[in-house]
Every structure is written in structure tokens, then in C-alpha cells.
Amino acid sequence: MNRDDPEGAIAAAARSCSNWGRWGEDDRLGTLNHLTPDKRRQGAALVRRGDSFSLSLPFDMNGPQKGWRRRTNPVHTMLDTGTDAAAGLQDFPHGIGGADDVITMPLQCCTQWDGLGHIFDHGRAWNGRDAATTVTSQGDLVTGIEHMAAHVAGRAVLLDVGRVVGGGELPDGFAITEAHLVTTAETHGVAVGRGDVVLVRTGQLARAKRDGWGDYAGGPAPGLSFTTAEWLHRSEIAAIATDTWGFEVRPNEFAEAFQPLHQVVIPHIGLLVGEMWDLEALAEDCARDGVHEFWLSAAPLPITGAVGSPVNPIAVK
Amino acid sequence: MNRDDPEGAIAAAARSCSNWGRWGEDDRLGTLNHLTPDKRRQGAALVRRGDSFSLSLPFDMNGPQKGWRRRTNPVHTMLDTGTDAAAGLQDFPHGIGGADDVITMPLQCCTQWDGLGHIFDHGRAWNGRDAATTVTSQGDLVTGIEHMAAHVAGRAVLLDVGRVVGGGELPDGFAITEAHLVTTAETHGVAVGRGDVVLVRTGQLARAKRDGWGDYAGGPAPGLSFTTAEWLHRSEIAAIATDTWGFEVRPNEFAEAFQPLHQVVIPHIGLLVGEMWDLEALAEDCARDGVHEFWLSAAPLPITGAVGSPVNPIAVK
Amino acid sequence: MNRDDPEGAIAAAARSCSNWGRWGEDDRLGTLNHLTPDKRRQGAALVRRGDSFSLSLPFDMNGPQKGWRRRTNPVHTMLDTGTDAAAGLQDFPHGIGGADDVITMPLQCCTQWDGLGHIFDHGRAWNGRDAATTVTSQGDLVTGIEHMAAHVAGRAVLLDVGRVVGGGELPDGFAITEAHLVTTAETHGVAVGRGDVVLVRTGQLARAKRDGWGDYAGGPAPGLSFTTAEWLHRSEIAAIATDTWGFEVRPNEFAEAFQPLHQVVIPHIGLLVGEMWDLEALAEDCARDGVHEFWLSAAPLPITGAVGSPVNPIAVK
Amino acid sequence: MNRDDPEGAIAAAARSCSNWGRWGEDDRLGTLNHLTPDKRRQGAALVRRGDSFSLSLPFDMNGPQKGWRRRTNPVHTMLDTGTDAAAGLQDFPHGIGGADDVITMPLQCCTQWDGLGHIFDHGRAWNGRDAATTVTSQGDLVTGIEHMAAHVAGRAVLLDVGRVVGGGELPDGFAITEAHLVTTAETHGVAVGRGDVVLVRTGQLARAKRDGWGDYAGGPAPGLSFTTAEWLHRSEIAAIATDTWGFEVRPNEFAEAFQPLHQVVIPHIGLLVGEMWDLEALAEDCARDGVHEFWLSAAPLPITGAVGSPVNPIAVK
């Protein structure tokens, strides 16, 4: 990997990892094709205690966003309130009162899935489509996240690299390699394979919770090394999610680059990528009972034409 | 039930169905307390084929809302597009391009959960709290939907009253009684009990899909009779959801009233109520294989202080 | 004018009316260049009684929009309320309370100016610029409405074609020609010339106020004939505004067309166009005192990169 | 003025400055009642050169807001773009293309007017009204800013206290007293009286433009002393605006307080207050030609029920 040639490295990785055409010309699911009904049966069989964990951060104004590319934190406002109801200011009969609310938020502001229309490589979107005609001002006309609405439920695995390799937390700038992933899985005694959703905990979020957001949104962070592209492809996982803003290590591993691993895994592998997942409580539990596999439901909101979606992923052990 | 005295009827039902204090003074979950880990194990055991169903309508401008109480349909806009990326108009290196998006929507606009702070009875919120200080302009300071984030996953049952009683669809204004619910469950051969999530299909949505929204949002509709309050309480279900705008029958069964059943079930029973769920594909499948029980994940987005949440419920059989 | 060849007619009109290059390659003002300080002195001299008129419709949910191209009516919500303040629910000292609010609205939803980046002809924007690089997802990078912030104040003239030609209101589909404009000005005894802002009242809004919005937003309407392009250019007016949704007559005068006059006047003439202005009270006053010229301030909000702006135009007589 | 008794000082000032009832029980204009047609004639007569100045900051993401009380900077997004149009991605005939846009913004985020419903004193709004029933979640039901739509146009005066007293800029925390205002007016040779709009330049904005926003939104700032309440009342001005976030000096002059002058001038005097006005170019011009009086149009957007409005004020000399 030539530090000074991200474009060449990306092109090479794209060639060797490409899933273009693998599921037909009309495919809108990418690696979710690996997540079969059989995988859901396996996942359901992992529900032993029946305890559930939300892997979502709170959606509110106290989030990590600072306005980069107009990404703000969610703004939640009330249309009607209990205060108004109690003051008798609503025109409803027989003592009924109500409260309604509204939200305005970037779909990339908090715990989220990146849709297949989120990243392009030289004007090409997933499956080789022309980015220009796929994602216009009207939204993603082909691979909108609504096509994934029913799919993201199955077996998931936690790889707590922060604990295994970092003794709790990986430092910012730490590049997680295939070797780290394999070692972590072995240490956990868990298998990772076709159709799994893989959750990688770096521990950066634990740090942010303790010390404040700082530059969590876009600053230095531990994350997947560019070199994991091959593993991400070869392992045939259905999806991956991390507890960081941007999934891959930052600063990126090239002299001048911006999220080069995204440029391979989304348009070429068709990989579903989750970001800003809160894996803390789940990881604590896994460390306690030694079980790192579980049921996961993480259905995106079917926002027509969206290139991403907020999500409240639920793990059940 | 005196048609001319909704206030009296509501007060009587509230008295006999009240769960106030049942789970302590600090409770923020209401009937979700019935949804125990054991229930999740039962639910997971129902995953037989591994097929999953999204029960969400599309979130877009083509939804049913017409502006009542400022409830609009979701407005989804792009911050960056593939068209821009392909035209070389983004300041990113090595050929990467990206698309981002934003949504503005009432939390009650589409497939949703009503939170515990959504409805009040004479200025009282769930568990007897003062509505005035519980849900202010800052949102629901006590029972915000974020408290339910990890809970809504377990065993669910479909009661296809539309098919069993209505031969497919119930007409608008049809009041579903306890007898209808019981008959439907018996016909399906399915038990309904403590901790279940009950999905009631009226068939109205099938009509709306065929004929257009018309007055789906707030007009006449089939739905639960006010008289089912007792059953909703006694059965100890964890949650209920329908394929209609407002869960209960409309016009309401009193001479002059507005959603009287809400006034009992939300503040007094603490019942989690879902609305505008798309049960069509699931119901079709259940009619085909005769199995009306399944796993359900329907986690609300943990929007801090929200009195409701959009949701993409996933059923797995 | 060949009814079946809008493209040819537009091309011909564009050629004969083009102002490209007239004010230099860097121009961002178009016909506002005609509105000179001298013109403002003339306008100020028309303030005789000191009576002012707002020419804006209310910005609220009761507006004409129906969702075409995601154009909704404005949604105004409160962040803090007097109800909360009076209930002592705000954390402020010494008895102070406050209310704040938020708005979400398309810039084209109500009384507005169309900016120079609003309409293109075959991929060309005002002054011959490439539309692709001028108005991206980041907004209008060149001719954003902020460049007009200080300019729109000067002499204005009301041409009440509705009263003079239509006896009060013109019917929908009525095409206002140069002859109608000239006759109206003569009847009013008012001169129209270089640097003036021309307000054309059709009377359609009076009808909408009386009968309801109906298809006001995009349906049939009286308006400027395509043939007025020459006059709009030759007269060297600074801006024009009407009491209709779309300025030009609808249905448009070609067999199949969409706003062909826009395609000439905005990108080629560089004309500032106002729509949905409420001219009723002003027109009433002008009819009463026979004076159809006055001071006008109609400053757009300087929203960076916007292709239009809501505006509350103030006429002073 | 007892530094430790803001509540007492406010009560005393409120008593001595109250305009409650002065313009009748139904009044919705407050001190705008002072701005008569005669005043507009005087203002128009001040248009000598015809040069116009926008006094508005840009409305965009680069504004001063940091999220206090959910006040964000404006978020402007595109519904359609020139890039899409040029790529032939819009379904329009004969080569026409278009761009539309949307804005979401707090009405208090940038250059603005505070409406009469913005501030309360012990649950009382302007004219003695009950704040609880005046400004609910539905907005300001009585004194919404729409009632001011036609009024804010007339004679204005710049008091450049920053230049006269501060040699350019006043330091943060500098309290401008009546003596400073009088001295400045005398130095300028300009009279201030009944019905005038008074623009007070502190110079803080010049500093923010040079050094970055810092804590411009809510931090220390020069501004009107609490003691000016009497002058603001006695002078019978129609409105006042400053180049600061909050009009009055910060930290406020009491040991523990929050905007005490607001609590007097808005609910008791009924004074229209403008904030975050950009007076730099205008002040430069006034310093050059020595003329500190001019025409001003500063019409709020008539957003129904709003407690404030963004505004692009236009001064013409």
C-alpha cells in the first residue's frame, strides 16, 4: 500500500473486492443478500436469556455534530404540550389532551446506517451504476434505503477489539487490521462468517462519554484499516457497524485522503455500514458472560430515496 | 355506555383499568413492564422459516397527512447528491463522492408508536403525573420515548379481524369489540396473553392502498371499540398496533367525542399504542400458513423527550 | 408564435431579449442594475401621505401549497411558550419568561422573489453561466439571492389589469398582453419605465380569498402572455410581481409547455420576478385615490446561496 | 439600582415605564403606534442620494448560534438544482430547468425583530395579557408578528456609540447609559424623538467579523444599560436595534440576572427590539458624510403567530 497513492490503492482494492453484478443488474441490497432466512433462524436461536440492548445513542441537541457539511444534531420541537393541555388551551372535548412533536435531522447525524447511495467511486455507485442518475436532488432513485426495510435482522457478532487489543479502548489513529479482527474473534471464541452482522467496538465512544464529544464527529479515531477491504469482502458478512463516527481509521492511512475504505466497501462490495453505534452496555454484558453472538434487529426507517437512516439497533441475548 | 356522556364513561373506564402505581412511582414503561425476557425467549422460538416482514409504510411526501394540527408528511431533502459528485462538484480527493440527506417530519406522521406522554386525561399523564410539568415545550421530561429504546422486542400476534369478521376488510365506522377479538384469535388458533404485542388488522389500509388515502388521516375508520378498554387492561398485553390512523373506531362511539379510548389506555393503562402499521404482507402470509404468532422487533428511535416515534417494525416468522 | 413549438419560440425570444454580458461577466443582479439611486430618489418622492401597505400573504399552514415538488406550506413551531413561562417551567431568574420559535419552509412557498438561480434554459443560467456549476446541492454559488440584499427599494407602479381590463378580476387562462399593460398604465395615468418595479394585479388572489385556494398553486390562472417578453425586456423594468402563483398565464400558451416565459425572462433577461404578492389592499387604495405609483421596499432575506426568498414587500404612498 | 435585587429594580422600572392600556385593550403594536404616517413622510424626505444599505447578516450555517435553547444557525437545502437540470434529470419540457430550496431556522437565529410575545414578566405579556393564553404551542395567538407587517418603515437614526464613546468599538460588558446616547446624538448632530427607529452601534459585530464569533451569541457584550429603560420609554421611539446578540449589556448589571431590560421594555413598554443587525457599512457611510438619519424599511415576515422574525432591514440615504 503506497501511502502516496490512495487512488491506485483504491482502484486495486475495488478490482479485487468487487461484487458488481454478483446479485444481478437490478440488485438493491448488496451484502444484505448474504443475510438469508437461515441466518435469521441461527440468530433467533441465540436468544437465551431474553435480555435486550439498545445500541443507539440519544437523538438530541447534545450529539456530536458540529455542522460539517450541514450535519447538525437533531432538533426536536413540540407541536402541542401537556402544559397547554393542563392549562385548558386545547380545543378537545371531555378532558382529553395531547402532545405532538416534530423532528428535523440529517440522516447521518447519529446512530445510523449508510445506504448504498451514500458513497461513490469516480461517479459510480453500487453495482456500477451512474451516480449522476442514481442519486439526484430527488433522492436515491434506485437504491434508496427503503429497499432494505425488511432485511436487517439476524445473527450478529461483537468483536470488542478495544478490550482485546487495546485493554479497553483503542487510541485515536489506531488502524484495526484483519489480524486484530481474527485475534479478537478467537479470543472471544466466536465464529464470523457469511451473513453475519459484525459489530466492532473500538472503545472511542467510551472515551467520548467520559471526556465529551470533542472531535468525535470527523476527528482522529480508531477504526478499520484500509487493508481490511479484502477481509470485509472475503468474509461475506452482511453488514458491519462501529462505535465511531466514520467506521475507518482516522487520520486515514494515506498522506492525503478522505475515507478511502468507504470508497471501496460501499460502491464496490455493496457493504452495509453502520456508524455511531453505542456498543458499551452490550460489550459489558458480553465481557461478563463470554457470549459474543446474539440476535440483532436493526431496521432502517424506510424513508423513500434516503441514502442513510437513523436506527435504534436492538441486540437480544 | 351512555352515548351522551363520554366524560362519565371515560372516568368509569379509567377507574376500573388504572395501572397507576402498579410499577412504582417512577415508572416510565407502562405495559412494557409485561414484556419480560421470558417473553422474548418465547418470541424468538417462533422464528421458524426466518422470513422477515417490514410493517412500515414508506416515509415520504405521498403519505396520508393533510396538515391537521400541523401534521405534515415527511419532507426528505438532499445535502449532497450523486449528480453533484459525478459532475466533479464536491471537494473530495481520489475520486470519492458522497450523498447526504435530511428529514423533517412530525413524529406522528407515519408508522409510529404513541409514547406515554402523547395523551392526557384532565391534565394527568401516565401514572398520575401532572401533564403540565411532564410534557413542556422542552419535550417529555419524564416519560420520553427514549426510555423504551431497548424494550419493544418479543412475541407478537396478528389478529386479522378484517379477514375473519369482515371477509377481508372492515367498513369505516366498524367498532371492534372484545368478542370480535376473541373470535378472531380462536379462528386463528392463537393465544393472546400477558406481554404480547397485538397487531390488529382492520383492512382499512388495503382500501387506502387501492383507492387512495382519502380521509385516512382522521376520517371514519374501523377500529377498537371504547368497550375494549377492559380487555386491553385485563389481557395484560404489552402493546397494540393497528393498520389505521387512530387505533380506535371513528366516528367515535359517543355523540361528541375525540379519541376517548386513547384517554383511557395511554394515561391510565400505560399502554403502548401503534398506528398506521402496514400489516398487509404479513397478514397475507399468516393467512397462507395459518401461523399468526411471530417474533417482533419494533424499537422506537430514542429521540430524547419525544412523545412518539416513527418505527419500522420487523416481524420474523 | 407556433403553439406547437415552444422550444423554437423560447429560443427566438431568448435571442432577441438577451441581456447576457450587458452588465459584465460577473453580474449577479440582472435587471436590478436598472434600479439606480436616482430611481430611489424618485420613489421616495412618491411618499405623500405616509401610509404603508404590506403586500405579503400570511406565512402559515393555511397557504396554497399542496406538495408539488415538495413545496409545502410553512411549518411554524414553538421552542418555548408563554404557557410554560406562566407555569414556572423555565429556568430563568427574577420572573422573566420567554418564547422562541422555529420555521421550516420552502423559499418558494408564499410571497416571494424568484432569484436568478431559480430557472435555467437548456442548462444555462443567468448571464450564460453553466447551470451545473452555478446551482449545486450547496446552493447557488454565484447568483445567490444574498447579492440582491440591499437593492430592492425604489419606485414601483401598480398595473391593475384585473380592474381595468377584467372589471375587477381576470378569468383563469387570461393572457395579459403588452396592449393590456399599456392600456392599463394609460388608464391609470402612470408611466412605466427603466428601473421601475411593476406590480401586476390580475385579481386571481381576490378570487382565492373569496372561494378558497383550490388550484391556486399551479392550476389555471391569469398571467403574463409569453408575448410580453419583448416588452419586459424593452421597458427596462427592474422587477415584476403578480398576485398569482406563477406570474405567467396558465395553462401556458403552447400545446405542451411549462412556464415558457420564465425560461426567457430569468436566465436571459435577468429579470427579478415576484409571485403570490397580495396586492388587494394597495389596489383598493390606488383605485380610490387614482395614484398608482409609490415607494416600494421588498428586500429578500439574504439566505446564502438561495434561489429565492420569502419577502414582505412594503409599499408606501 | 440595587445590584442584588433585580426583581425589585424590574418592578420599579416596569411601574414607571408602563404603556399598558395606552393604546387600548386590543393593542398589538406597542411602540409602533408612535410610528405615524407623518413619520414616514419625514423618513422619505431623508432619501437624498438614493443609496441603500442592507443591515442584515448572512443567513447561513456560519452564523453565531451554538445551540443554546435549541437556537441553531439556518439550514438551507436544495429541492432541485442546476446540476440536476443540466444533467437532464428533471421532467420538464422544452429545455426548461429549475432549482428550489428550503430553509429551517429559529426565528431568533440571525438579524431579527423580537415580537411582543417574545418576553414575559411574571407571566404577563405586553399590555398586561396573560402569557399562558397569549403564547401557546400554537404560537402567539394575540400579538403575533404578522400584526406588524405593514408598519416598520419610517425615519431612523444611527447612534454610533462605538465610534463616539469607544473610539470605534465598545468593550464587552460596557453599559451604554442615557448620557452616552445623548452625547452620541449630539456629536452626530441628530435629533431622536417620537416615532423614530433607533439603531445603536456598539462595534461588537466589527470585532466578531474580525476575530470570529466566539461567544457573540449569549456571551459578554456591550449593550444598553438597564438604566436606559426610562429613556427608552420617555423618548417615545418606535423601535430600537443593536449590532449585538441581546441588545442589553452582558453580563447584566445585577449579581444574578438574565436580560432584565428585556423584561421591562418588551412586556411593559411594548418596545420593538431588533438584534444582530449589521450596522457596519451604514455606520461607515454615516461617519463619512456626517448624516446619521435616513429612511428605514424593516418589515418582519408575517409568520402567523410568530414571536419574532428574521428581517433584512434596508436603510436608504
XYZ file of C-alpha atoms in Angstrom, chain D residues 117-287:
171
model
C -44.800 37.818 22.529
C -41.095 37.101 22.970
C -40.649 38.128 26.623
C -42.851 37.989 29.710
C -42.731 39.462 33.203
C -44.056 37.146 35.887
C -46.455 35.540 33.441
C -47.603 38.809 31.933
C -47.185 39.670 28.273
C -47.457 43.046 26.550
C -50.410 45.172 27.631
C -50.903 43.089 30.752
C -52.108 39.988 28.981
C -51.812 36.519 30.475
C -48.733 34.950 28.892
C -50.249 31.478 29.314
C -53.116 32.119 26.963
C -51.308 34.560 24.674
C -48.378 32.420 23.517
C -49.164 28.706 23.476
C -47.735 25.855 21.443
C -49.889 27.181 18.608
C -47.876 30.391 18.634
C -48.702 33.919 19.684
C -52.469 33.948 19.334
C -52.819 37.679 20.026
C -49.702 39.679 19.278
C -48.138 37.562 16.530
C -45.599 39.447 14.489
C -47.941 39.386 11.494
C -49.753 42.351 13.031
C -46.650 44.471 12.490
C -46.336 43.524 8.825
C -47.115 46.917 7.317
C -45.681 49.174 9.958
C -41.925 49.144 10.200
C -40.978 51.792 7.647
C -40.045 55.348 8.544
C -37.358 57.625 9.863
C -34.359 56.014 11.532
C -31.325 57.335 13.318
C -27.943 55.747 13.857
C -26.296 56.293 17.207
C -22.765 55.086 16.693
C -21.828 54.849 20.361
C -18.964 52.566 19.442
C -17.304 55.341 17.428
C -18.231 58.313 19.573
C -17.695 56.833 23.012
C -15.497 53.848 22.291
C -13.275 55.222 19.580
C -14.554 52.519 17.257
C -15.731 49.647 19.417
C -17.077 49.382 22.931
C -15.567 46.600 25.020
C -17.664 43.636 26.145
C -19.509 44.416 29.350
C -19.753 48.152 28.568
C -23.118 49.513 29.718
C -24.466 52.255 27.469
C -26.300 54.848 29.537
C -28.710 57.605 28.615
C -25.784 60.014 28.843
C -23.898 58.020 26.230
C -26.908 58.016 23.933
C -27.458 61.752 24.338
C -23.779 62.573 23.830
C -23.645 60.421 20.733
C -26.723 62.056 19.223
C -25.316 65.497 19.964
C -21.968 64.598 18.463
C -23.745 63.339 15.353
C -25.928 66.447 15.325
C -29.037 64.341 15.021
C -32.321 64.548 16.884
C -34.015 61.441 18.267
C -37.666 61.534 19.104
C -41.143 60.186 18.920
C -41.665 57.512 16.279
C -38.043 57.098 15.320
C -36.315 53.762 14.874
C -33.020 53.986 16.726
C -30.054 51.910 15.637
C -27.315 51.624 18.234
C -23.916 50.511 17.026
C -21.616 49.162 19.715
C -18.928 47.873 17.384
C -19.054 44.357 18.819
C -20.023 42.965 15.434
C -16.954 44.553 13.839
C -14.932 42.626 16.397
C -16.778 39.369 15.675
C -16.229 39.819 11.947
C -12.550 40.315 12.564
C -11.944 37.722 15.285
C -14.662 35.132 14.774
C -17.998 34.688 16.516
C -16.618 33.367 19.782
C -19.353 33.862 22.349
C -21.206 36.514 20.370
C -24.410 34.505 20.895
C -25.018 34.937 24.582
C -21.597 35.828 25.934
C -20.319 39.154 27.260
C -21.200 42.142 25.103
C -21.577 45.879 25.199
C -25.208 46.977 25.244
C -27.888 49.151 26.720
C -27.731 49.673 30.470
C -30.757 48.628 32.497
C -30.978 52.281 33.476
C -31.934 53.304 29.930
C -35.435 51.931 30.431
C -36.653 55.400 31.374
C -35.142 56.981 28.284
C -36.465 54.230 26.028
C -39.908 54.979 27.394
C -39.726 58.760 27.608
C -38.212 59.267 24.178
C -41.229 57.551 22.597
C -39.123 55.868 19.977
C -40.883 53.301 17.815
C -38.165 50.660 17.888
C -34.540 50.060 18.702
C -31.958 47.699 17.245
C -28.338 46.889 18.017
C -25.430 45.075 16.431
C -25.312 42.612 19.345
C -26.953 39.320 20.173
C -29.015 40.616 23.030
C -29.496 44.413 22.890
C -28.618 44.956 26.563
C -25.212 44.828 28.256
C -23.862 41.420 29.248
C -23.022 40.347 31.863
C -26.179 42.029 33.014
C -25.771 44.671 35.701
C -27.242 42.645 38.542
C -25.434 39.975 40.510
C -27.653 37.252 39.144
C -29.877 38.133 36.269
C -30.922 37.301 32.753
C -31.793 40.068 30.340
C -33.598 42.276 32.862
C -34.007 45.185 30.455
C -35.928 42.919 28.082
C -38.309 42.172 30.934
C -39.170 45.868 31.144
C -39.101 47.050 27.547
C -40.985 44.264 25.788
C -43.885 43.425 28.105
C -44.208 46.866 29.733
C -43.120 49.465 27.195
C -44.214 47.375 24.221
C -40.968 48.263 22.504
C -39.947 46.592 19.273
C -36.367 45.359 19.704
C -34.001 44.332 16.913
C -30.861 42.265 17.398
C -27.860 41.132 15.399
C -28.191 43.955 12.900
C -25.145 44.594 10.776
C -24.610 48.333 11.003
C -21.029 48.342 9.750
C -21.402 49.617 6.176
C -24.069 52.100 7.146
C -22.010 53.428 10.055
C -19.007 53.809 7.793
C -21.102 55.838 5.395
C -22.584 57.987 8.176
C -19.130 58.667 9.568
